[in-house]
Short mmCIF file of C-alpha atoms in Angstrom, two decimals:
data_model
loop_
_atom_site.label_atom_id
_atom_site.label_comp_id
_atom_site.label_asym_id
_atom_site.label_seq_id
_atom_site.Cartn_x
_atom_site.Cartn_y
_atom_site.Cartn_z
CA MET B 1 34.50 -86.10 159.60
CA ARG B 2 34.78 -89.11 157.26
CA ARG B 3 37.31 -90.83 159.61
CA ASP B 4 35.11 -90.22 162.57
CA VAL B 5 32.11 -91.77 160.81
CA LEU B 6 34.12 -94.75 159.96
CA GLU B 7 35.42 -95.21 163.47
CA CYS B 8 31.71 -95.11 164.66
CA LEU B 9 30.96 -97.72 162.18
CA ARG B 10 33.90 -99.92 163.19
CA MET B 11 32.73 -99.69 166.85
CA ARG B 12 29.21 -100.86 165.88
CA HIS B 13 30.83 -103.74 163.92
CA ARG B 14 32.96 -104.73 166.94
CA VAL B 15 29.98 -104.55 169.22
CA ARG B 16 27.70 -106.65 167.09
CA HIS B 17 30.26 -109.29 166.36
CA SER B 18 31.54 -109.94 169.92
CA GLU B 19 30.38 -111.59 173.05
CA TYR B 20 29.31 -109.44 175.97
CA ASP B 21 32.16 -110.70 178.19
CA GLU B 22 34.81 -109.84 175.43
CA PHE B 23 34.05 -105.99 175.64
CA ILE B 24 37.14 -104.13 176.60
CA PRO B 25 36.05 -100.43 177.63
CA ASN B 26 39.39 -98.87 176.81
CA LYS B 27 39.16 -100.07 173.31
CA ALA B 28 36.04 -98.14 172.95
CA GLU B 29 37.76 -94.81 173.63
CA PRO B 30 38.65 -93.98 170.04
CA SER B 31 35.06 -94.42 169.01
CA ILE B 32 33.83 -92.37 171.87
CA GLU B 33 36.20 -89.46 170.89
CA ALA B 34 35.08 -89.77 167.31
CA VAL B 35 31.30 -89.44 168.34
CA ARG B 36 32.27 -86.44 170.43
CA ARG B 37 33.78 -84.70 167.23
CA PHE B 38 31.05 -85.96 164.95
CA LEU B 39 27.83 -85.04 166.67
CA PRO B 40 28.33 -81.34 166.94
CA ARG B 41 29.02 -81.21 163.17
CA ILE B 42 26.41 -83.59 161.76
CA LYS B 43 23.57 -80.91 161.56
CA GLU B 44 25.83 -78.43 159.57
CA VAL B 45 27.08 -81.14 157.20
CA VAL B 46 23.52 -82.49 156.49
CA ALA B 47 22.39 -78.94 155.74
CA ARG B 48 25.26 -78.42 153.30
CA PHE B 49 24.60 -81.73 151.61
CA LYS B 50 20.90 -80.89 151.27
CA LYS B 51 21.76 -77.47 149.66
CA GLN B 52 23.99 -79.13 147.21
CA ILE B 53 21.51 -81.81 146.13
CA ASP B 54 18.34 -79.69 146.51
CA PRO B 55 19.32 -75.91 146.02
CA ASP B 56 16.99 -73.15 146.92
CA PRO B 57 15.76 -71.66 143.64
CA ASP B 58 15.78 -68.10 145.24
CA ASP B 59 19.41 -68.48 146.10
CA GLU B 60 21.26 -65.74 144.27
CA ASN B 61 24.19 -68.18 143.49
CA ASP B 62 22.34 -70.73 141.42
CA GLY B 63 22.25 -68.94 138.16
CA GLY B 64 18.56 -67.65 138.42
CA GLU B 65 17.00 -70.21 135.84
CA GLY B 66 16.20 -72.80 138.46
CA SER B 67 18.75 -75.40 137.57
CA GLY B 68 20.71 -74.88 140.79
CA GLY B 69 23.87 -73.95 138.95
CA GLY B 70 24.04 -77.00 136.83
CA ALA B 71 24.07 -77.00 133.02
CA SER B 72 20.75 -76.13 131.54
CA GLY B 73 19.25 -77.39 128.31
CA GLY B 74 20.50 -80.94 128.64
CA PRO B 75 18.54 -84.21 129.55
CA PRO B 76 17.54 -84.53 133.28
CA ILE B 77 20.05 -86.41 135.22
#
């Protein structure tokens, strides 16, 4: 997914830094394919990331003390 995101960013860069008449459609094909792979997965990836940074305190895998599975008793990070 990382490669697909980077390809999308490269396309954005190419478009923003070119003149309209310099656009060559077949050079956009790798970026279009990257978007086709990226879009169906983004919702799942964002949900997984959210769960990592903001775990559900009721989740049975978090240790039960509300720390989300992290070390308890230390200073806040």
